[in-house]
Amino acid sequence: MLKNLLSMSGMNVLKSGLQFAMTVMMTYFAAPAEFGLVTFSLPFVGFIALLTDLGMSSAMVQRRTLDRDEAGAAITLICAIGLVCAVILAAIAAPLASGLDMEGLGSVLATLSISVVLSIAALGPRAVLERHLRYQTVATVEIVAVVVSVITCVAGAFLGWGVWALVSYYVVVQVVRSAAFAIIARRDVRLNFQWSRVRSILTFGGWVLASNLLNFAGRAVGNLLIGGAVGAAAVGLYGLAYQIMILPLMVITWPGSGVLMATLSRQAVTGSLKQRNEIICGVLSLTAAVVFPSMLYLSFGADYLFTAFFPAKWTGIIPLVGLMAIAGAAQSITAYSGAMLLSRGKAQLQFWVSTANSLSTIVAFVVGLRFGLIGIIKIYLAVTLIVSIATMLITSWETNLPVANLVRALAPATVATILGLIAANRAMEIPASPASAWLLGTTAYIVTIAICYLLFHRQLVRSLLGLRDLELSKERVPAT
C-alpha cells in the first residue's frame, strides 16, 4: 500500500509543483481579471464531469467483481452523457457571459467544454486501472499529461497568447490523459452499449454522485458568489488563494483517498477490524505530519513570500492565503472520511455527511458576502473547522474507529505545529528587517517541528512501516 501511496503522492507533488510554478509565471502575463475568467469557468467544467460520471467510476473501484462488458458499458454511458452536456455548456456560454457582463467569458467557457468531453472519457479507463491497484501506471500517465500541458502553456505565454495559454493547459492535459488511459486499459474493457448491465453500478454510484455533487457545490460556490457579487478581479485573487489551499488535497489526500478506498475494499474480504483501523490511522498520521506544518507555515510566512516574489498587483492575496491555509490543513484530514465510509458500503451516510458539509459552506459564503472578501474567508474558516471536527467524529463512530486512536494519530503533527508557531512568533518579535524576521521565524519553526517529530519518531515510524508491509492481492477483471 505504501508503494501505491508514494506513487500517487509523488505524482501529485510533481504535478502540483509544475502547476503552481506555471500559475506563478502566469501572474506576470495575465491580470487578476483574466485569471478570474478561467477560475469562474472551471466550476462549470467540473460540475459536468461529476454529473456525467454518475458516481460510476468510484463504484467500479469499490465493486468486488467487474467484467469487461460491465466496464465497457459504463464507459460508453459516461461518454455519451458527457458529450451531450458539453454541447449544452458550449451553447449557453455566450448568453451566460452577456448576463454576467464578463467580457471574454463566453469564448473561454466554450473552449473549456472540449476539455469536459476528454476528461469524462478518461474516467472509466482510469477507474479500471485503480481497481487493479495499478497506481504507478496511473501516476506515470498523469505526470506525462501535466508536463506536456505545462510546456504548452509556458510556450503560449511567451508567444503572447495571454489567457489562452492558461486555457490551453486544461485542454491539452485532458487530450493526453484520455488517449493514454484508453490505450493502457483497452484489454480490460470491451466497449458496448448494453447499458442495462450497469444497473447495480448505478445504484451504488447514485449515492456517490449525490455526495460528489454536494462536495463540488461546497467548493465551487465561492467562485460563483464572489465572481457574481464582487467581480472578476476578486474571484481571481480568491481563485489563486484557493489553489494554494487545496494543494495538500491535490498532492496527498485526494490520491491517498483513492488508494485508501481501493485498499480497504480489498482488505474487507479477509482482513480484521484492527488491521483496518491501523491502515486508516497510519494514513491520517502521515498525512497530518506533512500537511499541518507546511500549510500552517503560511499563516506567518505568506506575507514576506508574496511581497518578495509576486507582482504588486497580487498583494491583495496575502491575508487570504494565511486564513485559507488553515482550512486546507483541516480539509486534508476530513476528506478521507469519504473513502472510509464508502469502503464500508455506507454510501447513503456519505451523502448526508456531504450534504451537511456543503450546505454549511454555502451558508458561510452567503452570510459573508456582506462583510467583503476577507469577511467571507474568516467565516468560511470558522465553519470549516467546526464541520471538520464533526465529520471526523461521525465517521469515526460509524466505521468503528475509536476516537482515541484518531486523536493519537493526529497528535504528533498537531503538537509539533502548535509549538512551531509559538516559536516562530517569538523569534519574529526580535527587531529586524522583514527578510531577517522571516528567516528567524522560519528557522525557529523548522527546528521546533523537527525536535517534536524526533520525540514522536516511534509512532511515525510505526505508521510508515505498517503501510509498507501491507500487501494485498491485485484482482484481475474476469474475461467473458
mmCIF file of C-alpha atoms in Angstrom, residues 34-255:
data_model
loop_
_atom_site.group_PDB
_atom_site.id
_atom_site.type_symbol
_atom_site.label_atom_id
_atom_site.label_comp_id
_atom_site.label_asym_id
_atom_site.label_seq_id
_atom_site.Cartn_x
_atom_site.Cartn_y
_atom_site.Cartn_z
ATOM 1 C CA GLU A 34 -8.093 37.264 -16.764
ATOM 2 C CA PHE A 35 -7.383 34.632 -14.128
ATOM 3 C CA GLY A 36 -10.906 35.250 -12.938
ATOM 4 C CA LEU A 37 -12.365 34.214 -16.310
ATOM 5 C CA VAL A 38 -10.736 30.781 -16.099
ATOM 6 C CA THR A 39 -11.406 30.409 -12.368
ATOM 7 C CA PHE A 40 -15.069 31.280 -12.878
ATOM 8 C CA SER A 41 -15.379 28.780 -15.762
ATOM 9 C CA LEU A 42 -13.787 25.771 -14.070
ATOM 10 C CA PRO A 43 -16.724 25.022 -11.713
ATOM 11 C CA PHE A 44 -18.990 24.557 -14.741
ATOM 12 C CA VAL A 45 -16.478 22.155 -16.282
ATOM 13 C CA GLY A 46 -16.099 20.246 -13.035
ATOM 14 C CA PHE A 47 -19.846 20.098 -12.476
ATOM 15 C CA ILE A 48 -20.469 18.431 -15.826
ATOM 16 C CA ALA A 49 -17.651 15.938 -15.235
ATOM 17 C CA LEU A 50 -19.184 14.943 -11.895
ATOM 18 C CA LEU A 51 -22.714 14.880 -13.238
ATOM 19 C CA THR A 52 -21.946 12.615 -16.177
ATOM 20 C CA ASP A 53 -19.749 10.286 -14.134
ATOM 21 C CA LEU A 54 -22.885 9.296 -12.178
ATOM 22 C CA GLY A 55 -20.591 8.024 -9.427
ATOM 23 C CA MET A 56 -19.796 5.010 -11.592
ATOM 24 C CA SER A 57 -16.018 5.406 -11.545
ATOM 25 C CA SER A 58 -15.986 5.097 -7.735
ATOM 26 C CA ALA A 59 -18.454 2.215 -7.912
ATOM 27 C CA MET A 60 -16.225 0.424 -10.448
ATOM 28 C CA VAL A 61 -13.316 0.612 -7.996
ATOM 29 C CA GLN A 62 -15.376 -0.447 -4.981
ATOM 30 C CA ARG A 63 -17.220 -3.431 -6.536
ATOM 31 C CA ARG A 64 -15.994 -6.938 -5.699
ATOM 32 C CA THR A 65 -16.476 -8.180 -9.274
ATOM 33 C CA LEU A 66 -16.414 -6.349 -12.605
ATOM 34 C CA ASP A 67 -16.138 -7.976 -16.030
ATOM 35 C CA ARG A 68 -15.007 -6.397 -19.301
ATOM 36 C CA ASP A 69 -18.519 -5.883 -20.648
ATOM 37 C CA GLU A 70 -19.746 -4.139 -17.492
ATOM 38 C CA ALA A 71 -16.729 -1.834 -17.582
ATOM 39 C CA GLY A 72 -17.267 -1.122 -21.286
ATOM 40 C CA ALA A 73 -20.962 -0.377 -20.874
ATOM 41 C CA ALA A 74 -20.263 2.004 -18.012
ATOM 42 C CA ILE A 75 -17.622 3.861 -20.034
ATOM 43 C CA THR A 76 -19.830 4.344 -23.111
ATOM 44 C CA LEU A 77 -22.717 5.562 -20.957
ATOM 45 C CA ILE A 78 -20.482 8.096 -19.207
ATOM 46 C CA CYS A 79 -19.075 9.354 -22.513
ATOM 47 C CA ALA A 80 -22.488 9.664 -24.178
ATOM 48 C CA ILE A 81 -23.962 11.752 -21.374
ATOM 49 C CA GLY A 82 -20.793 13.826 -21.159
ATOM 50 C CA LEU A 83 -20.876 14.693 -24.844
ATOM 51 C CA VAL A 84 -24.459 15.943 -24.596
ATOM 52 C CA CYS A 85 -23.686 18.048 -21.516
ATOM 53 C CA ALA A 86 -20.571 19.542 -23.112
ATOM 54 C CA VAL A 87 -22.603 20.655 -26.139
ATOM 55 C CA ILE A 88 -25.121 22.302 -23.810
ATOM 56 C CA LEU A 89 -22.302 24.083 -21.942
ATOM 57 C CA ALA A 90 -20.868 25.437 -25.191
ATOM 58 C CA ALA A 91 -24.335 26.633 -26.239
ATOM 59 C CA ILE A 92 -25.007 28.610 -23.050
ATOM 60 C CA ALA A 93 -21.508 30.128 -22.830
ATOM 61 C CA ALA A 94 -22.292 33.336 -24.740
ATOM 62 C CA PRO A 95 -25.644 34.098 -23.014
ATOM 63 C CA LEU A 96 -24.049 33.487 -19.604
ATOM 64 C CA ALA A 97 -21.166 35.859 -20.359
ATOM 65 C CA SER A 98 -23.617 38.515 -21.530
ATOM 66 C CA GLY A 99 -25.806 38.166 -18.453
ATOM 67 C CA LEU A 100 -22.852 38.466 -16.057
ATOM 68 C CA ASP A 101 -21.163 41.190 -18.127
ATOM 69 C CA MET A 102 -17.822 39.337 -18.127
ATOM 70 C CA GLU A 103 -16.034 40.124 -21.364
ATOM 71 C CA GLY A 104 -14.269 37.088 -22.802
ATOM 72 C CA LEU A 105 -16.070 34.549 -20.595
ATOM 73 C CA GLY A 106 -18.113 33.088 -23.468
ATOM 74 C CA SER A 107 -15.165 32.068 -25.623
ATOM 75 C CA VAL A 108 -13.181 30.740 -22.638
ATOM 76 C CA LEU A 109 -16.101 28.647 -21.390
ATOM 77 C CA ALA A 110 -16.921 27.303 -24.865
ATOM 78 C CA THR A 111 -13.305 26.220 -25.394
ATOM 79 C CA LEU A 112 -13.104 24.546 -21.994
ATOM 80 C CA SER A 113 -16.171 22.462 -22.910
ATOM 81 C CA ILE A 114 -13.767 20.465 -25.107
ATOM 82 C CA SER A 115 -11.793 19.511 -22.007
ATOM 83 C CA VAL A 116 -15.040 18.281 -20.434
ATOM 84 C CA VAL A 117 -15.540 15.548 -23.035
ATOM 85 C CA LEU A 118 -11.924 14.458 -22.835
ATOM 86 C CA SER A 119 -11.899 14.433 -19.024
ATOM 87 C CA ILE A 120 -15.008 12.269 -18.941
ATOM 88 C CA ALA A 121 -13.519 9.851 -21.481
ATOM 89 C CA ALA A 122 -10.593 9.273 -19.116
ATOM 90 C CA LEU A 123 -12.703 8.484 -16.019
ATOM 91 C CA GLY A 124 -13.698 4.902 -16.799
ATOM 92 C CA PRO A 125 -10.347 3.550 -18.041
ATOM 93 C CA ARG A 126 -8.567 5.164 -15.086
ATOM 94 C CA ALA A 127 -11.070 3.568 -12.665
ATOM 95 C CA VAL A 128 -10.285 0.149 -14.160
ATOM 96 C CA LEU A 129 -6.567 0.694 -13.563
ATOM 97 C CA GLU A 130 -7.223 1.828 -9.983
ATOM 98 C CA ARG A 131 -9.330 -1.270 -9.406
ATOM 99 C CA HIS A 132 -6.282 -3.355 -10.312
ATOM 100 C CA LEU A 133 -4.198 -1.219 -7.895
ATOM 101 C CA ARG A 134 -2.065 -0.101 -10.865
ATOM 102 C CA TYR A 135 -1.380 3.261 -9.299
ATOM 103 C CA GLN A 136 2.170 3.538 -10.615
ATOM 104 C CA THR A 137 0.813 3.378 -14.158
ATOM 105 C CA VAL A 138 -1.841 5.969 -13.317
ATOM 106 C CA ALA A 139 0.813 8.236 -11.803
ATOM 107 C CA THR A 140 3.022 7.970 -14.884
ATOM 108 C CA VAL A 141 0.185 8.983 -17.215
ATOM 109 C CA GLU A 142 -0.806 11.922 -15.028
ATOM 110 C CA ILE A 143 2.789 13.192 -14.855
ATOM 111 C CA VAL A 144 3.288 12.969 -18.616
ATOM 112 C CA ALA A 145 -0.014 14.763 -19.221
ATOM 113 C CA VAL A 146 0.899 17.632 -16.895
ATOM 114 C CA VAL A 147 4.428 18.015 -18.276
ATOM 115 C CA VAL A 148 3.151 18.239 -21.864
ATOM 116 C CA SER A 149 0.385 20.692 -20.971
ATOM 117 C CA VAL A 150 2.649 22.908 -18.835
ATOM 118 C CA ILE A 151 5.151 23.134 -21.703
ATOM 119 C CA THR A 152 2.289 24.144 -23.986
ATOM 120 C CA CYS A 153 1.085 26.794 -21.530
ATOM 121 C CA VAL A 154 4.563 28.267 -20.988
ATOM 122 C CA ALA A 155 5.240 28.389 -24.719
ATOM 123 C CA GLY A 156 1.872 30.057 -25.284
ATOM 124 C CA ALA A 157 2.557 32.659 -22.605
ATOM 125 C CA PHE A 158 5.825 33.709 -24.221
ATOM 126 C CA LEU A 159 4.163 33.735 -27.638
ATOM 127 C CA GLY A 160 1.626 36.249 -26.362
ATOM 128 C CA TRP A 161 -1.456 34.051 -26.060
ATOM 129 C CA GLY A 162 -2.470 35.741 -22.807
ATOM 130 C CA VAL A 163 -5.316 33.982 -21.008
ATOM 131 C CA TRP A 164 -5.463 31.398 -23.826
ATOM 132 C CA ALA A 165 -2.131 29.999 -22.669
ATOM 133 C CA LEU A 166 -3.854 29.066 -19.396
ATOM 134 C CA VAL A 167 -6.864 27.655 -21.262
ATOM 135 C CA SER A 168 -4.570 25.533 -23.419
ATOM 136 C CA TYR A 169 -3.231 23.858 -20.291
ATOM 137 C CA TYR A 170 -6.653 22.494 -19.335
ATOM 138 C CA VAL A 171 -7.382 21.235 -22.844
ATOM 139 C CA VAL A 172 -4.020 19.608 -23.584
ATOM 140 C CA VAL A 173 -3.823 17.811 -20.228
ATOM 141 C CA GLN A 174 -7.145 16.075 -20.951
ATOM 142 C CA VAL A 175 -6.092 15.163 -24.502
ATOM 143 C CA VAL A 176 -3.086 13.257 -23.175
ATOM 144 C CA ARG A 177 -4.953 11.667 -20.234
ATOM 145 C CA SER A 178 -7.907 10.380 -22.252
ATOM 146 C CA ALA A 179 -5.716 8.900 -25.000
ATOM 147 C CA ALA A 180 -3.230 7.249 -22.644
ATOM 148 C CA PHE A 181 -5.761 5.712 -20.247
ATOM 149 C CA ALA A 182 -7.851 4.363 -23.130
ATOM 150 C CA ILE A 183 -4.837 2.660 -24.704
ATOM 151 C CA ILE A 184 -3.480 1.168 -21.466
ATOM 152 C CA ALA A 185 -6.841 -0.176 -20.205
ATOM 153 C CA ARG A 186 -8.050 -1.489 -23.584
ATOM 154 C CA ARG A 187 -7.525 -5.188 -22.696
ATOM 155 C CA ASP A 188 -9.685 -4.928 -19.590
ATOM 156 C CA VAL A 189 -12.557 -3.133 -21.312
ATOM 157 C CA ARG A 190 -14.917 -4.253 -24.081
ATOM 158 C CA LEU A 191 -16.890 -1.225 -25.236
ATOM 159 C CA ASN A 192 -20.612 -1.844 -25.771
ATOM 160 C CA PHE A 193 -23.967 -0.127 -25.394
ATOM 161 C CA GLN A 194 -25.642 -2.684 -23.141
ATOM 162 C CA TRP A 195 -26.373 -0.050 -20.536
ATOM 163 C CA SER A 196 -28.757 -2.323 -18.659
ATOM 164 C CA ARG A 197 -25.668 -4.174 -17.389
ATOM 165 C CA VAL A 198 -24.629 -1.233 -15.219
ATOM 166 C CA ARG A 199 -27.763 -1.025 -13.054
ATOM 167 C CA SER A 200 -26.028 -2.334 -9.958
ATOM 168 C CA ILE A 201 -23.146 0.075 -10.549
ATOM 169 C CA LEU A 202 -25.610 2.950 -10.856
ATOM 170 C CA THR A 203 -27.345 2.007 -7.599
ATOM 171 C CA PHE A 204 -24.169 2.458 -5.584
ATOM 172 C CA GLY A 205 -22.896 5.190 -7.859
ATOM 173 C CA GLY A 206 -26.043 7.260 -7.438
ATOM 174 C CA TRP A 207 -25.266 7.937 -3.796
ATOM 175 C CA VAL A 208 -21.627 8.618 -4.655
ATOM 176 C CA LEU A 209 -22.751 11.036 -7.380
ATOM 177 C CA ALA A 210 -25.025 12.887 -4.983
ATOM 178 C CA SER A 211 -22.201 13.145 -2.442
ATOM 179 C CA ASN A 212 -19.725 14.315 -5.084
ATOM 180 C CA LEU A 213 -22.117 16.941 -6.403
ATOM 181 C CA LEU A 214 -22.678 18.292 -2.908
ATOM 182 C CA ASN A 215 -18.948 18.387 -2.203
ATOM 183 C CA PHE A 216 -18.436 20.106 -5.522
ATOM 184 C CA ALA A 217 -21.153 22.654 -4.766
ATOM 185 C CA GLY A 218 -19.492 23.469 -1.467
ATOM 186 C CA ARG A 219 -16.155 24.044 -3.209
ATOM 187 C CA ALA A 220 -17.448 25.868 -6.284
ATOM 188 C CA VAL A 221 -19.870 28.233 -4.540
ATOM 189 C CA GLY A 222 -17.048 30.585 -3.583
ATOM 190 C CA ASN A 223 -16.023 31.231 -7.197
ATOM 191 C CA LEU A 224 -19.585 31.785 -8.339
ATOM 192 C CA LEU A 225 -20.741 34.026 -5.481
ATOM 193 C CA ILE A 226 -17.587 36.127 -5.361
ATOM 194 C CA GLY A 227 -17.454 36.430 -9.138
ATOM 195 C CA GLY A 228 -21.096 37.410 -9.408
ATOM 196 C CA ALA A 229 -21.112 39.837 -6.462
ATOM 197 C CA VAL A 230 -17.601 41.335 -6.384
ATOM 198 C CA GLY A 231 -16.210 40.859 -9.889
ATOM 199 C CA ALA A 232 -13.583 39.003 -11.915
ATOM 200 C CA ALA A 233 -10.569 40.577 -10.152
ATOM 201 C CA ALA A 234 -11.779 39.461 -6.705
ATOM 202 C CA VAL A 235 -12.510 35.951 -7.888
ATOM 203 C CA GLY A 236 -9.041 35.901 -9.474
ATOM 204 C CA LEU A 237 -7.441 36.621 -6.078
ATOM 205 C CA TYR A 238 -9.679 34.093 -4.367
ATOM 206 C CA GLY A 239 -9.022 31.527 -7.086
ATOM 207 C CA LEU A 240 -5.249 31.687 -6.674
ATOM 208 C CA ALA A 241 -5.548 31.529 -2.867
ATOM 209 C CA TYR A 242 -7.889 28.563 -3.286
ATOM 210 C CA GLN A 243 -5.333 26.759 -5.448
ATOM 211 C CA ILE A 244 -2.829 27.120 -2.627
ATOM 212 C CA MET A 245 -5.387 25.947 -0.062
ATOM 213 C CA ILE A 246 -6.163 22.728 -1.919
ATOM 214 C CA LEU A 247 -2.522 21.846 -2.660
ATOM 215 C CA PRO A 248 -2.406 19.260 0.171
ATOM 216 C CA LEU A 249 -5.703 17.818 -1.060
ATOM 217 C CA MET A 250 -4.404 17.521 -4.609
ATOM 218 C CA VAL A 251 -0.971 16.254 -3.622
ATOM 219 C CA ILE A 252 -1.820 13.863 -0.796
ATOM 220 C CA THR A 253 -5.432 13.471 0.294
ATOM 221 C CA TRP A 254 -7.355 13.022 -2.951
ATOM 222 C CA PRO A 255 -4.921 10.473 -4.448
#
